[in-house]
CSV table of C-alpha atoms and ligand atoms in Angstrom, one decimal:
chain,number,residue,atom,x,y,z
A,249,UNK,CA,-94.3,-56.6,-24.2
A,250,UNK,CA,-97.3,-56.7,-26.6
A,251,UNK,CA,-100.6,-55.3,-25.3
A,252,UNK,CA,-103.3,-58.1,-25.5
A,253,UNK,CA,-105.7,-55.9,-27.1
A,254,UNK,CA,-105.5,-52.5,-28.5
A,255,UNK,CA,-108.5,-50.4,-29.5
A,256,UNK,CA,-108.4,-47.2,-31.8
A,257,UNK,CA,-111.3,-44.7,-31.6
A,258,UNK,CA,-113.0,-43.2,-28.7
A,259,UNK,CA,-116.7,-42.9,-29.9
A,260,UNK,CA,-119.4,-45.1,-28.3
A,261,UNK,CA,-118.1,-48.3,-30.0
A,262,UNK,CA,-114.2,-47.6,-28.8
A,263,UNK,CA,-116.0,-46.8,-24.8
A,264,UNK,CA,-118.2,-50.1,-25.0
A,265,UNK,CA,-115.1,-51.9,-26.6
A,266,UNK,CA,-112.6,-50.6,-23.5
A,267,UNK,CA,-115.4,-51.5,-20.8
A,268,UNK,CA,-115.7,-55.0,-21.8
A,269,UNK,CA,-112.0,-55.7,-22.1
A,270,UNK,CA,-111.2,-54.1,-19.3
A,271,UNK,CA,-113.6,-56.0,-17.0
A,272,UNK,CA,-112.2,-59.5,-18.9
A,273,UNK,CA,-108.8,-58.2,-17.7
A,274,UNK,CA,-107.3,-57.4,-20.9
A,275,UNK,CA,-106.0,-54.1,-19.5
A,276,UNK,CA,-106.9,-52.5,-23.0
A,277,UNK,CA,-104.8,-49.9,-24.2
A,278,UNK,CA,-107.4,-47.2,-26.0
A,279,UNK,CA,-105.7,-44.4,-28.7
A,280,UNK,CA,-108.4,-41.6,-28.5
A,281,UNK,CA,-107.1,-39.4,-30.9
A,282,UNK,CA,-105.0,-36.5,-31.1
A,283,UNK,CA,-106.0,-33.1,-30.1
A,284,UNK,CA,-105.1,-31.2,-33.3
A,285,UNK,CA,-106.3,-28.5,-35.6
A,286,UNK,CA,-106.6,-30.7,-38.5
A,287,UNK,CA,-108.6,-33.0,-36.7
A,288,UNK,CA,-110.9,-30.2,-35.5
A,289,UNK,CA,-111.7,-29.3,-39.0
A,290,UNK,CA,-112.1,-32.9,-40.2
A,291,UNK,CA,-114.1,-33.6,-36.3
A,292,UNK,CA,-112.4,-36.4,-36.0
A,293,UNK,CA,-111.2,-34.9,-32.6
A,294,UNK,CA,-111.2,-37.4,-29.3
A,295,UNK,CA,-114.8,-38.5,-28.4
A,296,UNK,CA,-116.3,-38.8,-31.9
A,297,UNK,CA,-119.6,-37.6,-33.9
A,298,UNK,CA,-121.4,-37.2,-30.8
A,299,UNK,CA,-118.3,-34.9,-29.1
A,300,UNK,CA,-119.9,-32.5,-32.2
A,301,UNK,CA,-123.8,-33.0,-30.9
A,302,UNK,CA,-126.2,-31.5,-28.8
A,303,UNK,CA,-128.9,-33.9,-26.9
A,304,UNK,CA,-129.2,-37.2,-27.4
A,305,UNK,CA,-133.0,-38.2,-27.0
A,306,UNK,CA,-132.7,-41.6,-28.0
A,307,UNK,CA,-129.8,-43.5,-25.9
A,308,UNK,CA,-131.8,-45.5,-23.7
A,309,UNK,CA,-131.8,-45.6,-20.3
A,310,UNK,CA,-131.0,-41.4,-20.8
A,311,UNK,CA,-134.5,-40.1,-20.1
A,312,UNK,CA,-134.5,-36.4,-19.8
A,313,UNK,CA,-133.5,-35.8,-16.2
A,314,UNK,CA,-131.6,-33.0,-13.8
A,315,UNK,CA,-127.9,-35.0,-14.6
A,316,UNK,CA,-125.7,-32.2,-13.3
A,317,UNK,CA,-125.2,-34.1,-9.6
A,318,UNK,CA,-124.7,-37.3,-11.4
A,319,UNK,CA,-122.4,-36.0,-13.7
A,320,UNK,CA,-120.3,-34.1,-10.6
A,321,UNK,CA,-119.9,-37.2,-9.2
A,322,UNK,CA,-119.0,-40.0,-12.2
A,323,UNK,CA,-116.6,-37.8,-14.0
A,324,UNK,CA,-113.3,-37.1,-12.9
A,325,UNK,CA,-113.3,-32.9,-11.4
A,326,UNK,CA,-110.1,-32.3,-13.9
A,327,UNK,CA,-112.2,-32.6,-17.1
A,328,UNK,CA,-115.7,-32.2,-15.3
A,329,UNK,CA,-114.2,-28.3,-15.5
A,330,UNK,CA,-113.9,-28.0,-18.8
A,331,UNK,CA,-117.5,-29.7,-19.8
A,332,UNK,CA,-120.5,-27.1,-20.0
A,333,UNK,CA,-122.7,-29.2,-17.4
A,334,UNK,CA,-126.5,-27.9,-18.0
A,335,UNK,CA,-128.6,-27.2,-15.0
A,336,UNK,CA,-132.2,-28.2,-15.7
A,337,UNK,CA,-133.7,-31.2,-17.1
A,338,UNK,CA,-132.8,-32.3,-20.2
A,339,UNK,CA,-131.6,-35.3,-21.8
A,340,UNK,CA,-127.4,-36.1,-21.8
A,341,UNK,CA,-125.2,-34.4,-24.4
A,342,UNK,CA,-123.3,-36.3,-26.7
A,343,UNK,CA,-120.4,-34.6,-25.1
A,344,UNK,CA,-121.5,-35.5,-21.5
A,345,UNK,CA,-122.3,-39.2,-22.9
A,346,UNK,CA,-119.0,-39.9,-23.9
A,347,UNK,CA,-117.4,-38.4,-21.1
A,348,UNK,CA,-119.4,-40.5,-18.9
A,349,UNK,CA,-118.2,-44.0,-20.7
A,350,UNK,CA,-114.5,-42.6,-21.1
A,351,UNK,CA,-114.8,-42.7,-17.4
A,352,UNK,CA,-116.3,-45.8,-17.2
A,353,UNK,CA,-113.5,-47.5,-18.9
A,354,UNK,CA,-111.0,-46.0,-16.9
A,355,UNK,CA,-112.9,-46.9,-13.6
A,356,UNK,CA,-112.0,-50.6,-14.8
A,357,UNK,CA,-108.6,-50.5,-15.6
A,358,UNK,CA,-109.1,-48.8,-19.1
A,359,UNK,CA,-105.3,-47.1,-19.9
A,360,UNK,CA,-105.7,-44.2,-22.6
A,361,UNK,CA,-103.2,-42.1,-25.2
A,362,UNK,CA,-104.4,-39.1,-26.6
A,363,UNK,CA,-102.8,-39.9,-29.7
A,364,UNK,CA,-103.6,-40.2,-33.7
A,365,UNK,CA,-102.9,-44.2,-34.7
A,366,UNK,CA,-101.7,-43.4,-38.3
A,367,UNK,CA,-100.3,-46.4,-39.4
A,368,UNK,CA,-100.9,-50.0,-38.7
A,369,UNK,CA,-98.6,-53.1,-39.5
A,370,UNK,CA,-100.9,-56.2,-39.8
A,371,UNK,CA,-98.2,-58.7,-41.5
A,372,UNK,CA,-96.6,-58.8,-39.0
A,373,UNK,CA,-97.3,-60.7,-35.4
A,374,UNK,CA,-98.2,-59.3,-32.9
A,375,UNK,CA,-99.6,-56.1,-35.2
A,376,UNK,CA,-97.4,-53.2,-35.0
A,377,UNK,CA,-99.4,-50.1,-34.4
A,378,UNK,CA,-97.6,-46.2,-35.3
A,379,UNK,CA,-99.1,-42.8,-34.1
A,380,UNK,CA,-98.9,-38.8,-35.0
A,381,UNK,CA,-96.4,-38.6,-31.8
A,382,UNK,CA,-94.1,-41.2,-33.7
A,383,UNK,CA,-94.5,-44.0,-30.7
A,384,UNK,CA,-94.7,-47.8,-31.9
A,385,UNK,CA,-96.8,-50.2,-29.8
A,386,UNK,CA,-97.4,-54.1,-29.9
A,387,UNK,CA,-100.9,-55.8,-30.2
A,388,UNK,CA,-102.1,-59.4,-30.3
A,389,UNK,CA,-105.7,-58.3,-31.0
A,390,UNK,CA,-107.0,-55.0,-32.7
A,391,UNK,CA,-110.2,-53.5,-32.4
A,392,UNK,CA,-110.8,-50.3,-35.3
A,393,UNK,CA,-113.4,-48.0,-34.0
A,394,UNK,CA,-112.4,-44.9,-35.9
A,395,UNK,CA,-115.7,-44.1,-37.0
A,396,UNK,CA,-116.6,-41.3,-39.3
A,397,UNK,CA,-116.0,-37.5,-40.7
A,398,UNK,CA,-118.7,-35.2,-42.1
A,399,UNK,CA,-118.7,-35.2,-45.7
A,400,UNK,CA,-117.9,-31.5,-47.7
A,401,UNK,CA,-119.3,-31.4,-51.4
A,402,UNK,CA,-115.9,-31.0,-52.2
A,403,UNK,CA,-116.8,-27.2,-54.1
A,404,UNK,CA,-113.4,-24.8,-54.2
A,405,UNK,CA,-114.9,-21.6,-52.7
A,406,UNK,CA,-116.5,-24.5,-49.8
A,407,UNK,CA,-112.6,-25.1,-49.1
A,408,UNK,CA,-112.1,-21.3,-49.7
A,409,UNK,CA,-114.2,-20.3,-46.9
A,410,UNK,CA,-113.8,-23.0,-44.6
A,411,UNK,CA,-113.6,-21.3,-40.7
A,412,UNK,CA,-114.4,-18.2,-42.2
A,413,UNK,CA,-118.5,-19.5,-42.3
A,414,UNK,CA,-118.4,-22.8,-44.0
A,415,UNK,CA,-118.6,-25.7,-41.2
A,416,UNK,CA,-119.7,-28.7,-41.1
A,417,UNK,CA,-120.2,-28.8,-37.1
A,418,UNK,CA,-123.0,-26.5,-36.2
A,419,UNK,CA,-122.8,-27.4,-32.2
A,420,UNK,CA,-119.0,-26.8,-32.4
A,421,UNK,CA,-119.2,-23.6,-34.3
A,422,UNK,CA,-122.4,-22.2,-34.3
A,423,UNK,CA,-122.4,-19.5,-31.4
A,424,UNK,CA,-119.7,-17.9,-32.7
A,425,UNK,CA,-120.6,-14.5,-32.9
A,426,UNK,CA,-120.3,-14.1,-37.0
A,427,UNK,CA,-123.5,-16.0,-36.9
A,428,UNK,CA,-125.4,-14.2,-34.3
A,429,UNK,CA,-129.3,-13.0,-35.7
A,430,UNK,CA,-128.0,-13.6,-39.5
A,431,UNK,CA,-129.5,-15.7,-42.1
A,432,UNK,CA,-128.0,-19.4,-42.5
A,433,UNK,CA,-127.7,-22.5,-44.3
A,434,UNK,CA,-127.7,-25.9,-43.7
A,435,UNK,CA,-127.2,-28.6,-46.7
A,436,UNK,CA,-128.8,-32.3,-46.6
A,437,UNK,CA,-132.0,-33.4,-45.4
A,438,UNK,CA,-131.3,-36.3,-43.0
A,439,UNK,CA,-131.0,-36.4,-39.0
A,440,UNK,CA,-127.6,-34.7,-39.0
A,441,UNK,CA,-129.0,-31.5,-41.3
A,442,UNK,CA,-132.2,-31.3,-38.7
A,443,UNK,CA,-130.8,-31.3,-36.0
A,444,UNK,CA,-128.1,-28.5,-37.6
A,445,UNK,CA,-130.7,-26.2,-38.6
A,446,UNK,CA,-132.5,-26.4,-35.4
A,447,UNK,CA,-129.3,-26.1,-33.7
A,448,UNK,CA,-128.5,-23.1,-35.2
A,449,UNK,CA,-132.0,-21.2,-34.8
A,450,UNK,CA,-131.1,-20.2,-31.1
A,451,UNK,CA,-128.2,-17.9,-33.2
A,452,UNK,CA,-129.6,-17.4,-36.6
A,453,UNK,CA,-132.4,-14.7,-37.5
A,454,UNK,CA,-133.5,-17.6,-39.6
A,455,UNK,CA,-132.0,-20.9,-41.1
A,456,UNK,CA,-132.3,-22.1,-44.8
A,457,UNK,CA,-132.6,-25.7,-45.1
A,458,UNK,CA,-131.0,-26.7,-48.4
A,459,UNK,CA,-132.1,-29.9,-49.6
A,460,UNK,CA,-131.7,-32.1,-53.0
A,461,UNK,CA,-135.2,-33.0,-53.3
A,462,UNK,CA,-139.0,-32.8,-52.4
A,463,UNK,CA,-138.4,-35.1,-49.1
A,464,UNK,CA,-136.8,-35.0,-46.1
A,465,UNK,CA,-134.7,-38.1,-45.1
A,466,UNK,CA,-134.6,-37.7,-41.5
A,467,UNK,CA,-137.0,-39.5,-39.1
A,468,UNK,CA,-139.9,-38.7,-38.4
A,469,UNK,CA,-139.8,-36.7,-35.2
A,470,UNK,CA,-136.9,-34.9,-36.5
A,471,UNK,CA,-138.8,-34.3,-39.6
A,472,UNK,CA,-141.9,-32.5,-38.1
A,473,UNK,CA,-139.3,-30.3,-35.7
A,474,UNK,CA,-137.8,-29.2,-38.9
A,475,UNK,CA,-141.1,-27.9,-40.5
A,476,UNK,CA,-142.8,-27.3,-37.6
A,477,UNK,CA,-139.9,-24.4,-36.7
A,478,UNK,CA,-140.9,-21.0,-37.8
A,479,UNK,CA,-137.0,-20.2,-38.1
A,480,UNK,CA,-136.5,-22.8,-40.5
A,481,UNK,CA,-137.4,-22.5,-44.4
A,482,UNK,CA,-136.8,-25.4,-46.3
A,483,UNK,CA,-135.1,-25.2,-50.1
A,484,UNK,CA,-136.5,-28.0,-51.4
A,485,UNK,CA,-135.2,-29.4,-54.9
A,486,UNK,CA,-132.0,-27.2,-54.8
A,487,UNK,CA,-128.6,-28.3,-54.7
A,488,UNK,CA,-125.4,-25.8,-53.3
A,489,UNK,CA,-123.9,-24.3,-56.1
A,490,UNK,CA,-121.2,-21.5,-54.7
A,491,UNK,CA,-120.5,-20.1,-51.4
A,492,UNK,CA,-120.1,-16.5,-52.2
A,493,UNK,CA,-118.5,-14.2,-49.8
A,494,UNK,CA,-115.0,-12.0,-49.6
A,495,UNK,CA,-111.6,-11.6,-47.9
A,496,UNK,CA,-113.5,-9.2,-45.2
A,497,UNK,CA,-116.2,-10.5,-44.2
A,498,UNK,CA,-116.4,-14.1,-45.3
A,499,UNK,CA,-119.6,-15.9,-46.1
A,500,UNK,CA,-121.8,-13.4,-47.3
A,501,UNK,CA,-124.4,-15.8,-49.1
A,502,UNK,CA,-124.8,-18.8,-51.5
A,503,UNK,CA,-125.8,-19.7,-55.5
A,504,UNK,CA,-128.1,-22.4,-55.4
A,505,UNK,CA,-129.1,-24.6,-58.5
A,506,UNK,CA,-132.6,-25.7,-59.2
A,507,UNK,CA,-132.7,-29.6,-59.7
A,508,UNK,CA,-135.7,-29.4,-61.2
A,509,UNK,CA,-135.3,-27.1,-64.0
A,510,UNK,CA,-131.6,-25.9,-63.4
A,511,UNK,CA,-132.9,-22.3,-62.3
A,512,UNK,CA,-130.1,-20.2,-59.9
A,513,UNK,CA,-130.9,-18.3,-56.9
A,514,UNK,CA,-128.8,-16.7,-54.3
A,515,UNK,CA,-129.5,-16.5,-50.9
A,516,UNK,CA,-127.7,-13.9,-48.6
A,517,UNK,CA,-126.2,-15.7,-45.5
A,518,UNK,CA,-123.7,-15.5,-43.0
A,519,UNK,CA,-122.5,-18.9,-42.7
A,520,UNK,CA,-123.0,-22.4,-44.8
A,521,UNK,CA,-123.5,-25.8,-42.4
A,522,UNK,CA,-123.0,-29.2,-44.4
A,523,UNK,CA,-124.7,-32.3,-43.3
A,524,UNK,CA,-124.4,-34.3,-46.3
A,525,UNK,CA,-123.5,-37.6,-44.7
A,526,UNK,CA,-119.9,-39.2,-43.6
A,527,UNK,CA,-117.1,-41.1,-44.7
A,528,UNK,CA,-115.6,-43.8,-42.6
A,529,UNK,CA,-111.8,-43.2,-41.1
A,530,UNK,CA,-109.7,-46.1,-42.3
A,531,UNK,CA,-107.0,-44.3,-43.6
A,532,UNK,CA,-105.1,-45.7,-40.9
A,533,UNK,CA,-105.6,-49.2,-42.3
A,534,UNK,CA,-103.9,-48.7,-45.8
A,535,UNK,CA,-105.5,-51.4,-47.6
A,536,UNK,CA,-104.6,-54.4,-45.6
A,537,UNK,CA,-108.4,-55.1,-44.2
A,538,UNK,CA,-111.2,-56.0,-46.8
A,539,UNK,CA,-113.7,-52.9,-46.8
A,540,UNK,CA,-116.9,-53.0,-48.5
A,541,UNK,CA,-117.7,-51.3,-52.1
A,542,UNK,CA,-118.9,-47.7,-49.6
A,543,UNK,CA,-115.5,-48.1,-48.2
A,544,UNK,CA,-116.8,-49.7,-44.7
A,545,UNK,CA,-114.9,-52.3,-42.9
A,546,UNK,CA,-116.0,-55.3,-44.0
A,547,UNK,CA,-117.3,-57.7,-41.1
A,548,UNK,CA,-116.7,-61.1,-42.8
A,549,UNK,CA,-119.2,-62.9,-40.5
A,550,UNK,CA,-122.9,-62.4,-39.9
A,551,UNK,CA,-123.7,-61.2,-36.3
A,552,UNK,CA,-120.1,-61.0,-35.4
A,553,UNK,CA,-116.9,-57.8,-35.9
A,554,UNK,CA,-114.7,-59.9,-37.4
A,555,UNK,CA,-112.6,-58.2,-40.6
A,556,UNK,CA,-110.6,-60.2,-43.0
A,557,UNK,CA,-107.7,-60.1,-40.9
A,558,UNK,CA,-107.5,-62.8,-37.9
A,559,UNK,CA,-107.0,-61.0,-35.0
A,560,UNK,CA,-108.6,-57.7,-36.6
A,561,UNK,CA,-112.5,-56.7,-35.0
A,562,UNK,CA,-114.3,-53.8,-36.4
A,563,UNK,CA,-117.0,-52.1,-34.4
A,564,UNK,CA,-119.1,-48.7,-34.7
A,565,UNK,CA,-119.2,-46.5,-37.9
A,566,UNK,CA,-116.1,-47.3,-39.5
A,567,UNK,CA,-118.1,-50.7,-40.3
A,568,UNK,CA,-121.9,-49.9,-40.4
A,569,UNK,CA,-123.5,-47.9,-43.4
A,570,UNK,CA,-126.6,-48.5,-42.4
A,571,UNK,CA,-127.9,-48.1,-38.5
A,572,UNK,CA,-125.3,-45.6,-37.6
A,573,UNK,CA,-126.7,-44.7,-34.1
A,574,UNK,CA,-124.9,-44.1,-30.9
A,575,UNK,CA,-126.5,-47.2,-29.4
A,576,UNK,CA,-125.5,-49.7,-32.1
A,577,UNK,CA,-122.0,-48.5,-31.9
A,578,UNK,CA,-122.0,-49.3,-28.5
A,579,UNK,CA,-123.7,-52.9,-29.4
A,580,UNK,CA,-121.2,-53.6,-31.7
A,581,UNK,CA,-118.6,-52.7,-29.7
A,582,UNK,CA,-119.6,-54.9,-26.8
A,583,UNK,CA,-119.6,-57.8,-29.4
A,584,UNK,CA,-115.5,-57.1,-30.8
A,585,UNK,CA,-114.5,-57.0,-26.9
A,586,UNK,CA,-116.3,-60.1,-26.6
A,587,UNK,CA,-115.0,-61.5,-30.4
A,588,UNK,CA,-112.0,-60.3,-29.5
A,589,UNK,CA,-111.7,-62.2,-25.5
A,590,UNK,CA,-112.7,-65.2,-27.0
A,591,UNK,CA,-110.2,-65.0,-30.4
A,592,UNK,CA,-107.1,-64.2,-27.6
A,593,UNK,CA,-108.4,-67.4,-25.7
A,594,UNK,CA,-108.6,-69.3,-28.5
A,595,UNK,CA,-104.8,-68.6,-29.5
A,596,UNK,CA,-103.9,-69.5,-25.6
A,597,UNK,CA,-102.9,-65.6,-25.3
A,598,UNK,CA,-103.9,-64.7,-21.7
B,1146,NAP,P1,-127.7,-39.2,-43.9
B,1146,NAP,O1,-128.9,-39.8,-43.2
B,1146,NAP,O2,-126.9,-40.1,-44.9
B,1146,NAP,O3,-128.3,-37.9,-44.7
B,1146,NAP,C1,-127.5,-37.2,-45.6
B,1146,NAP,C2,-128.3,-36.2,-46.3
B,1146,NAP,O4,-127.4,-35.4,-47.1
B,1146,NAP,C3,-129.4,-36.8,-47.2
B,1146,NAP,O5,-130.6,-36.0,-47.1
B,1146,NAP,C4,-128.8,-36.6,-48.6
B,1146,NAP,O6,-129.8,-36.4,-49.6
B,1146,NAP,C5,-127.9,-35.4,-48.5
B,1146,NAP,N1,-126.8,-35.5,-49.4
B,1146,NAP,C6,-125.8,-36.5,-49.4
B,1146,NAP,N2,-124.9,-36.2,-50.4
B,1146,NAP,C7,-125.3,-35.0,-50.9
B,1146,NAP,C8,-124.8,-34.2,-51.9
B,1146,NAP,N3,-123.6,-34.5,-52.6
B,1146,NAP,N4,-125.4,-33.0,-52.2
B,1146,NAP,C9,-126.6,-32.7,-51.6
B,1146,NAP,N5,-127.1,-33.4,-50.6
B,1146,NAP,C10,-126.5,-34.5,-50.3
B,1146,NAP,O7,-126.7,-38.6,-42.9
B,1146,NAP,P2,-126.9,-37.9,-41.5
B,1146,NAP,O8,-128.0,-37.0,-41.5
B,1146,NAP,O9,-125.6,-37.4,-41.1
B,1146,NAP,O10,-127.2,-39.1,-40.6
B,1146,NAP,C11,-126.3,-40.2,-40.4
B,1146,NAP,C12,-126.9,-41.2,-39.4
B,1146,NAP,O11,-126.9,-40.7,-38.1
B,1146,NAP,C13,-128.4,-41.6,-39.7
B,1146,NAP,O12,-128.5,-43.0,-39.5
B,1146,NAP,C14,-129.1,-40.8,-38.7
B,1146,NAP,O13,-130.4,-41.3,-38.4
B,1146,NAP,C15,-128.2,-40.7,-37.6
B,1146,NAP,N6,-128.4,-39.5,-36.8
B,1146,NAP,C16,-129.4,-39.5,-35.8
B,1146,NAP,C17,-129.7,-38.3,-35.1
B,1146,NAP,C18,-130.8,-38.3,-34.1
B,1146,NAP,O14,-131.5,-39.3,-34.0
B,1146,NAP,N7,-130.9,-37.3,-33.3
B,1146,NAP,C19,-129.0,-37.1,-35.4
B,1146,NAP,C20,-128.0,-37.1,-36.3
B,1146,NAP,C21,-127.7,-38.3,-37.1
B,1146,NAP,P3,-130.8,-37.6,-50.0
B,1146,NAP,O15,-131.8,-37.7,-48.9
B,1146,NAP,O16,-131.3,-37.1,-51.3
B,1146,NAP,O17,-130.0,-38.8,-50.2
């Protein structure tokens, strides 16, 4: 029998998503992604961007607090085991976030697959959704909340030295030990690169902030942690040019490229952190929903998720260019379990 509604992604939208059509009795069936290598690499791993973040200041009703009791107690003990729960005060983890509204949609009724959706069939009625594991499920309604992957620069000796010092995950791959009390570097200049670099000075004898121009683009706060960190030296006006290193040992440095005058200069470095920005996951989709000229699901309606498919909602990353914060993910995926209730009403499917 077809599943009322199935939701893909397992970020903050695809949480906020399950909770609401769970507690509207759709029994939503949630595909959080498959735990693979390729996915680790790419982060699209189960959980999302903020799975790959430390704290998250700004998620209200999250002050910094002493969470570890409350988390003992909301999250089930078989994954509560494997989570690195913080004693202390601090603000929740992206990791411990997500955890926290996984559970949440399961305490309603939430049913979850650890699976990849690869492929989706939207000609057909009810929509015909494929995974990794080769299973085929039924859907009246759909909600995409597949987010978005860092971005590489898309340089060969980048790809040549991926896992071997070039990441684009600081919080995932930081601490490892080829990092430990050697010089670094982070590329961009936004929230993402910020919070990288000062990520990555509890490890690094120092972190080089790469950046394309004279100006940072991340908020303010994060701005003024940045340059306020004695760790931290910023590279203004440079672009990456190379990632040098060898079969032994790696990353051993970078070539960086003047964008003012085109001068080179190498910087010795163990590792090479890209925060450059992200592309939306909608390879799944194959050109059957309208996306916009970034390649963002297109909603078709002002102040609502709906795509150019009937029956299709979009929430989160994979359809917003321009907030991209944990909380509006959840926002807008409040709103596609709601679009989404009211479209399966509206077609008599109960
Ligand atoms: P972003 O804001 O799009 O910043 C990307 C940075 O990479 C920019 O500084 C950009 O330079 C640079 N860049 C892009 N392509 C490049 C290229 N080809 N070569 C060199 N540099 C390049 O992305 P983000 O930092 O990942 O942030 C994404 C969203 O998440 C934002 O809305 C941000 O506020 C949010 N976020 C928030 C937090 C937080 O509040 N704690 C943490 C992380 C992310 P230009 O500036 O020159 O364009």
């Amino acid at each position: 029998m077809a599943e009322r509604v199935i939701i893909v992604g397992s970020g903050p939208a695809g949480w906020s998503t399950a909770i609401y059509a769970a507690r509207a009795e759709l029994k939503p069936l949630v595909f959080e992604g498959a735990i693979t290598e390729e996915n680790r690499l790419s982060g699209t791993l189960p959980l999302g961007q903020l799975a790959l973040t430390t704290e998250v200041e700004n998620y209200a009703g999250f002050p910094a607090g002493d969470l570890k009791t409350f988390l003992e107690t909301a999250i089930d003990p078989d994954r509560l085991q494997f989570m690195n729960v913080h004693e202390g005060k601090h603000a929740v983890t992206g990791p411990e976030l997500m955890e926290l509204m996984r559970q949440q949609a399961i305490n309603f009724g939430t049913r979850i697959v650890t699976d990849d959706v690869v492929e989706v069939d939207l000609e057909r009625r009810p929509f015909v959704v494929r995974t990794l594991g080769g299973t085929s499920h039924e859907a009246h309604a759909l909600i995409i909340a597949t987010g978005a992957r860092a971005n590489y620069l898309g340089l060969p000796s980048e790809e040549a030295f991926k896992n071997r010092g070039v990441s684009a995950c600081a919080v995932c791959d930081g601490a490892l030990p080829r990092f430990r009390n050697k010089p670094l570097v982070v590329v961009g200049g936004g929230d993402s690169a910020v919070e990288e670099a000062t990520f990555l000075t509890k490890y690094a004898s120092k972190v080089h902030m790469v950046h394309r121009r004279d100006k940072l683009r991340a908020s303010m706060i994060m701005q003024e942690r940045a340059l306020g960190n004695p760790k931290i030296q910023l590279e203004w006006n440079h672009t990456l040019d190379e990632v040098l290193g060898n079969d032994k040992d790696g990353v051993t440095g970078v070539r960086l490229n003047s964008t003012i005058d085109n001068g080179k200069k190498q910087i010795d470095a163990s590792g090479v952190f890209l925060a450059i920005g992200h592309t939306p996951n909608t390879g799944l989709l194959k050109g059957q929903v309208a996306l916009t000229e970034k390649g963002y699901i297109k909603w078709t309606q002002p102040f609502r998720t709906l795509t150019s498919v009937e029956g299709v909602f979009a929430a989160g990353d994979v359809a917003d260019d321009y907030y991209r914060q944990a909380i509006t993910s959840a926002g807008t995926g409040c709103m596609a379990a709601l679009d989404a209730e009211r479209w399966l009403a509206s077609e008599g499917i109960h």
